[in-house]
Coordinates of C-alpha atoms and ligand atoms in Angstrom, one line a residue:
X6 CA 87.9 -76.4 65.6
X7 CA 88.7 -75.6 61.9
X8 CA 85.9 -73.3 60.1
X9 CA 84.8 -74.5 56.9
X10 CA 85.8 -72.1 54.2
X11 CA 82.9 -70.2 52.7
X12 CA 82.7 -70.5 48.9
X13 CA 82.7 -67.2 46.9
X14 CA 79.2 -66.4 45.7
X15 CA 79.0 -65.9 42.0
X16 CA 76.2 -65.3 39.4
X17 CA 76.1 -69.0 39.0
X18 CA 75.4 -69.5 42.8
X19 CA 72.5 -67.0 42.5
X20 CA 70.9 -68.5 39.5
X21 CA 71.2 -71.9 41.0
X22 CA 69.4 -70.7 44.1
X23 CA 66.7 -69.2 41.9
X24 CA 66.4 -72.5 39.8
X25 CA 66.1 -74.5 43.0
X26 CA 63.7 -72.2 44.7
X27 CA 66.2 -71.5 47.5
X28 CA 65.6 -67.9 48.8
X29 CA 68.6 -65.5 48.1
X30 CA 69.6 -63.3 51.2
X31 CA 70.8 -59.7 50.6
X32 CA 71.7 -56.9 53.0
X33 CA 73.1 -53.4 52.9
X34 CA 76.4 -52.9 54.5
X35 CA 78.7 -49.9 54.8
X36 CA 81.9 -50.7 56.9
X37 CA 84.5 -53.3 57.7
X38 CA 83.2 -54.4 61.1
X39 CA 79.6 -55.0 59.7
X40 CA 80.8 -56.7 56.7
X41 CA 82.8 -59.2 58.8
X42 CA 79.6 -60.1 60.6
X43 CA 77.7 -60.3 57.4
X44 CA 80.5 -62.6 55.9
X45 CA 80.3 -64.9 58.9
X46 CA 76.6 -65.1 58.7
X47 CA 76.8 -66.3 55.2
X48 CA 74.7 -63.6 53.4
X49 CA 74.6 -64.1 49.6
X50 CA 74.5 -60.5 48.2
X51 CA 75.8 -57.4 50.0
X52 CA 74.9 -53.9 48.8
X53 CA 77.0 -51.0 49.6
X54 CA 73.9 -48.8 49.3
X55 CA 73.9 -45.0 48.8
X56 CA 71.5 -45.2 51.7
X57 CA 74.7 -44.7 53.7
X58 CA 74.0 -41.0 53.0
X59 CA 71.1 -41.3 55.5
X60 CA 72.1 -44.2 57.7
X61 CA 75.8 -43.2 58.1
X62 CA 76.1 -39.6 57.2
X63 CA 72.7 -38.3 58.6
X64 CA 71.6 -36.6 55.3
X65 CA 67.7 -36.6 54.8
X66 CA 68.1 -38.2 51.5
X67 CA 70.6 -40.2 49.3
X68 CA 70.9 -37.3 46.8
X69 CA 74.1 -35.6 48.3
X70 CA 76.0 -38.9 48.2
X71 CA 78.9 -38.8 45.5
X72 CA 80.9 -41.6 44.1
X73 CA 84.0 -40.4 46.0
X74 CA 82.1 -40.7 49.2
X75 CA 80.9 -44.2 48.2
X76 CA 84.4 -45.7 47.3
X77 CA 86.0 -46.1 50.8
X78 CA 82.8 -47.7 52.1
X79 CA 82.8 -50.3 49.0
X80 CA 86.5 -50.9 49.7
X81 CA 86.1 -51.4 53.4
X82 CA 83.2 -53.8 52.9
X83 CA 85.1 -55.8 50.3
X84 CA 87.8 -56.2 52.9
X85 CA 85.3 -57.5 55.3
X86 CA 83.4 -59.8 53.1
X87 CA 85.6 -61.4 50.4
X88 CA 83.1 -64.0 49.5
X89 CA 79.6 -62.4 49.3
X90 CA 78.5 -61.0 45.8
X91 CA 79.3 -57.4 46.3
X92 CA 77.2 -54.6 44.6
X93 CA 78.3 -51.0 44.4
X94 CA 75.2 -48.7 44.4
X95 CA 75.6 -46.1 41.6
X96 CA 74.9 -42.7 43.2
X97 CA 72.7 -39.8 42.1
X98 CA 73.9 -38.3 38.8
X99 CA 76.6 -40.7 38.1
X100 CA 74.4 -42.5 35.3
X101 CA 71.5 -40.3 34.7
X102 CA 73.5 -38.0 32.4
X103 CA 74.7 -40.6 29.8
X104 CA 75.6 -44.2 29.1
X105 CA 79.3 -42.9 29.2
X106 CA 79.1 -41.6 32.8
X107 CA 77.2 -44.9 33.7
X108 CA 80.0 -47.1 32.4
X109 CA 82.7 -45.0 34.1
X110 CA 81.0 -45.1 37.5
X111 CA 80.3 -48.7 37.1
X112 CA 84.1 -49.3 36.2
X113 CA 85.4 -47.6 39.2
X114 CA 83.3 -49.8 41.6
X115 CA 84.8 -52.8 39.8
X116 CA 88.4 -51.6 39.5
X117 CA 88.9 -49.7 42.7
X118 CA 86.8 -51.6 45.1
X119 CA 86.7 -55.1 43.6
X120 CA 82.8 -55.1 43.3
X121 CA 81.2 -57.9 41.6
X122 CA 78.5 -55.8 40.2
X123 CA 76.7 -52.4 40.4
X124 CA 73.0 -51.4 40.8
X125 CA 71.1 -48.4 39.4
X126 CA 67.7 -47.1 39.7
X127 CA 65.0 -46.7 37.0
X128 CA 63.2 -48.7 34.2
X129 CA 62.7 -48.3 30.5
X130 CA 64.4 -44.8 30.5
X131 CA 67.6 -46.3 32.2
X132 CA 67.5 -49.4 29.9
X133 CA 70.3 -48.2 27.6
X134 CA 72.6 -47.3 30.7
X135 CA 71.9 -51.0 31.9
X136 CA 72.8 -52.4 28.4
X137 CA 76.0 -50.1 28.1
X138 CA 77.3 -51.4 31.5
X139 CA 76.6 -54.8 30.7
X140 CA 78.3 -54.6 27.3
X141 CA 81.3 -53.5 29.2
X142 CA 81.4 -56.8 31.0
X143 CA 80.0 -55.6 34.2
X144 CA 76.9 -57.2 35.7
X145 CA 74.2 -54.7 36.6
X146 CA 71.1 -55.2 38.9
X147 CA 68.1 -53.0 38.3
X148 CA 66.0 -51.3 41.0
X149 CA 62.3 -50.5 40.6
X150 CA 59.4 -49.4 42.6
X151 CA 60.5 -46.7 45.3
X152 CA 63.6 -45.5 43.8
X153 CA 64.9 -43.1 46.5
X154 CA 67.0 -41.0 44.1
X155 CA 63.6 -39.8 42.5
X156 CA 61.9 -39.1 45.8
X157 CA 60.8 -35.8 44.8
X158 CA 59.2 -36.9 41.5
X159 CA 57.5 -40.0 43.4
X160 CA 56.0 -37.6 45.9
X161 CA 57.8 -39.1 49.0
X162 CA 58.9 -42.5 50.4
X163 CA 55.7 -44.5 49.5
X164 CA 54.6 -47.6 48.2
X165 CA 54.6 -47.6 44.3
X166 CA 52.4 -49.6 42.0
X167 CA 49.2 -49.5 44.0
X168 CA 47.1 -48.4 41.1
X169 CA 46.8 -50.8 37.9
X170 CA 48.3 -48.3 35.6
X171 CA 51.4 -47.5 37.7
X172 CA 51.7 -51.3 38.5
X173 CA 51.7 -52.0 34.7
X174 CA 54.6 -49.6 34.3
X175 CA 56.6 -51.4 36.7
X176 CA 56.0 -54.8 35.2
X177 CA 57.0 -53.3 31.8
X178 CA 60.1 -51.7 33.4
X179 CA 61.1 -55.1 34.7
X180 CA 60.9 -56.6 31.3
X181 CA 62.9 -53.8 29.8
X182 CA 65.7 -54.2 32.4
X183 CA 65.8 -58.1 31.6
X184 CA 65.9 -57.3 28.0
X185 CA 68.7 -54.8 28.5
X186 CA 70.7 -57.5 30.4
X187 CA 70.0 -56.8 34.0
X188 CA 71.2 -60.0 35.9
X189 CA 68.6 -59.4 38.7
X190 CA 66.0 -56.7 39.8
X191 CA 65.2 -55.4 43.2
X192 CA 61.7 -54.4 43.8
X193 CA 61.3 -51.9 46.7
X194 CA 57.9 -51.1 48.3
X195 CA 55.7 -52.6 45.6
X196 CA 52.5 -54.3 46.5
X197 CA 53.0 -58.1 47.2
X198 CA 51.0 -59.4 44.2
X199 CA 52.7 -57.1 41.6
X200 CA 56.1 -58.6 43.0
X201 CA 54.8 -62.0 42.7
X202 CA 53.4 -61.4 39.1
X203 CA 56.9 -60.0 38.1
X204 CA 58.6 -62.8 39.7
X205 CA 56.6 -65.5 37.9
X206 CA 57.4 -63.8 34.6
X207 CA 61.1 -63.1 35.2
X208 CA 64.0 -65.3 34.0
X209 CA 66.4 -63.3 36.4
X210 CA 66.3 -63.1 40.2
X211 CA 63.8 -60.8 41.6
X212 CA 64.8 -59.4 45.1
X213 CA 62.0 -58.0 47.5
X214 CA 62.5 -55.0 49.8
X215 CA 59.2 -54.7 51.6
X216 CA 57.4 -56.2 48.4
X217 CA 56.3 -59.5 50.0
X218 CA 57.6 -63.1 50.3
X219 CA 56.9 -64.2 46.7
X220 CA 60.4 -63.1 45.2
X221 CA 63.5 -65.1 44.7
X222 CA 65.2 -63.2 47.6
X223 CA 64.8 -60.6 50.4
X224 CA 66.8 -57.5 51.2
X225 CA 66.9 -55.5 54.4
X226 CA 68.8 -52.3 55.4
X227 CA 71.3 -53.2 58.0
X228 CA 70.6 -50.2 60.3
X229 CA 66.8 -50.9 60.2
X230 CA 67.4 -54.5 61.2
X231 CA 69.4 -53.6 64.4
X232 CA 67.7 -50.5 65.7
X233 CA 70.7 -48.2 64.6
X234 CA 68.7 -45.7 62.5
X235 CA 67.3 -43.1 65.1
X236 CA 64.9 -41.2 62.9
X237 CA 62.3 -43.9 62.0
X238 CA 61.8 -47.6 61.5
X239 CA 60.1 -48.4 58.2
X240 CA 57.1 -50.8 58.3
X241 CA 59.0 -53.3 56.1
X242 CA 61.9 -53.6 58.4
X243 CA 62.0 -56.3 61.1
X244 CA 64.4 -55.5 64.1
X245 CA 66.5 -58.8 64.4
X246 CA 68.3 -57.5 67.4
X247 CA 68.3 -54.0 69.1
X248 CA 71.9 -53.0 68.9
X249 CA 71.2 -49.3 69.2
X250 CA 69.6 -50.1 72.7
X251 CA 72.7 -52.1 73.7
X252 CA 75.1 -49.6 72.5
X253 CA 73.0 -46.6 74.2
X254 CA 72.8 -48.4 77.5
X255 CA 76.5 -49.2 77.4
X256 CA 77.4 -45.5 76.7
X257 CA 75.3 -44.4 79.7
X258 CA 77.0 -46.8 81.9
X259 CA 80.5 -45.6 80.5
X260 CA 79.4 -42.0 81.5
X261 CA 78.1 -43.1 84.9
X262 CA 81.3 -45.1 85.7
X263 CA 83.8 -42.5 84.6
X264 CA 81.8 -39.9 86.5
X265 CA 81.7 -41.9 89.7
X266 CA 85.4 -43.0 89.1
X267 CA 84.4 -46.7 88.9
X268 CA 86.2 -46.8 85.6
X269 CA 89.1 -47.4 84.7
X270 CA 90.3 -50.4 87.0
X271 CA 93.9 -51.6 87.0
X272 CA 93.1 -54.2 84.2
X273 CA 92.3 -51.1 82.0
X274 CA 95.7 -49.3 82.1
X275 CA 99.3 -50.1 81.8
X276 CA 102.0 -49.7 84.3
X277 CA 105.8 -49.2 84.5
X278 CA 108.3 -51.2 86.6
X279 CA 109.3 -49.7 90.0
X280 CA 113.1 -49.5 89.1
X281 CA 112.2 -47.9 85.7
X282 CA 109.9 -45.3 87.5
X283 CA 112.6 -44.6 90.1
X284 CA 115.0 -43.9 87.4
X285 CA 112.7 -41.6 85.7
X286 CA 112.1 -39.6 88.8
X287 CA 115.7 -39.3 89.2
X288 CA 116.3 -38.2 85.8
X289 CA 113.7 -35.3 86.4
Ligands
KIV27 O1 70.9 -47.5 48.9 C1 70.4 -48.4 49.3 O2 70.5 -49.1 50.3 C2 69.4 -49.0 48.3 C3 68.2 -49.9 48.9 C4 67.2 -49.0 49.6 C5 67.7 -50.8 47.9 O3 69.4 -48.8 47.3

């Protein structure tokens, strides 16, 4: 059976989905085999998140992740998913210092990893970075609510915008990002009704990560979805399949079979013809 070729996801695809009320799917992804699965599942947006610092590299936060660390992951993901809308996540201190550093970082994701877009964290205070990136011809997604690069200032990984004043700041930030030219905004761990309110006012797609159903799309972190992050499972994540358990059980079985000499069997090794072997013995 011939597979139908998947169409490349473009900004037009995302805006059309928003217009029709069709939910946009988004997932994080960090390497080639994952990206191949994501491509085949038909996910719209793939984020090479700096969350890889925690999920792949085992750091306690995203802060140690540099752009040089991100690039091979972004390149591998692009090779695995040629058709998803691919976002390179701008790491800590690549855009905070200035508009120029922001444009240079965004440019590397586009030129060296063939990303379609970048994402950065922050609201009004980062609006000039978003505007500079967009002026350079690079689509930029905003990220509000729980912004992990500011975890110290936010007092931990917790819901943002529970009080009216903090929620108003997030609403204002969303408007500022839109005005600066962000093509979409991710809301992470914002109360559902605040997310709904922002979605209703927005003219760009709003993506929810733990911020409720009333957004234009949903994002989950790959490792949380498949039981692959050993430290904790965030409340907002749903486990769609426990790959961590499957792999863990397989590894225990491997150890048991090697130890008991059940593995390998003849189908797991390569032989040499009798005459060639006899010749070899003679040569020795
Ligand atoms: O790095 C990442 O995966 C992210 C998500 C948490 C939104 O920025």
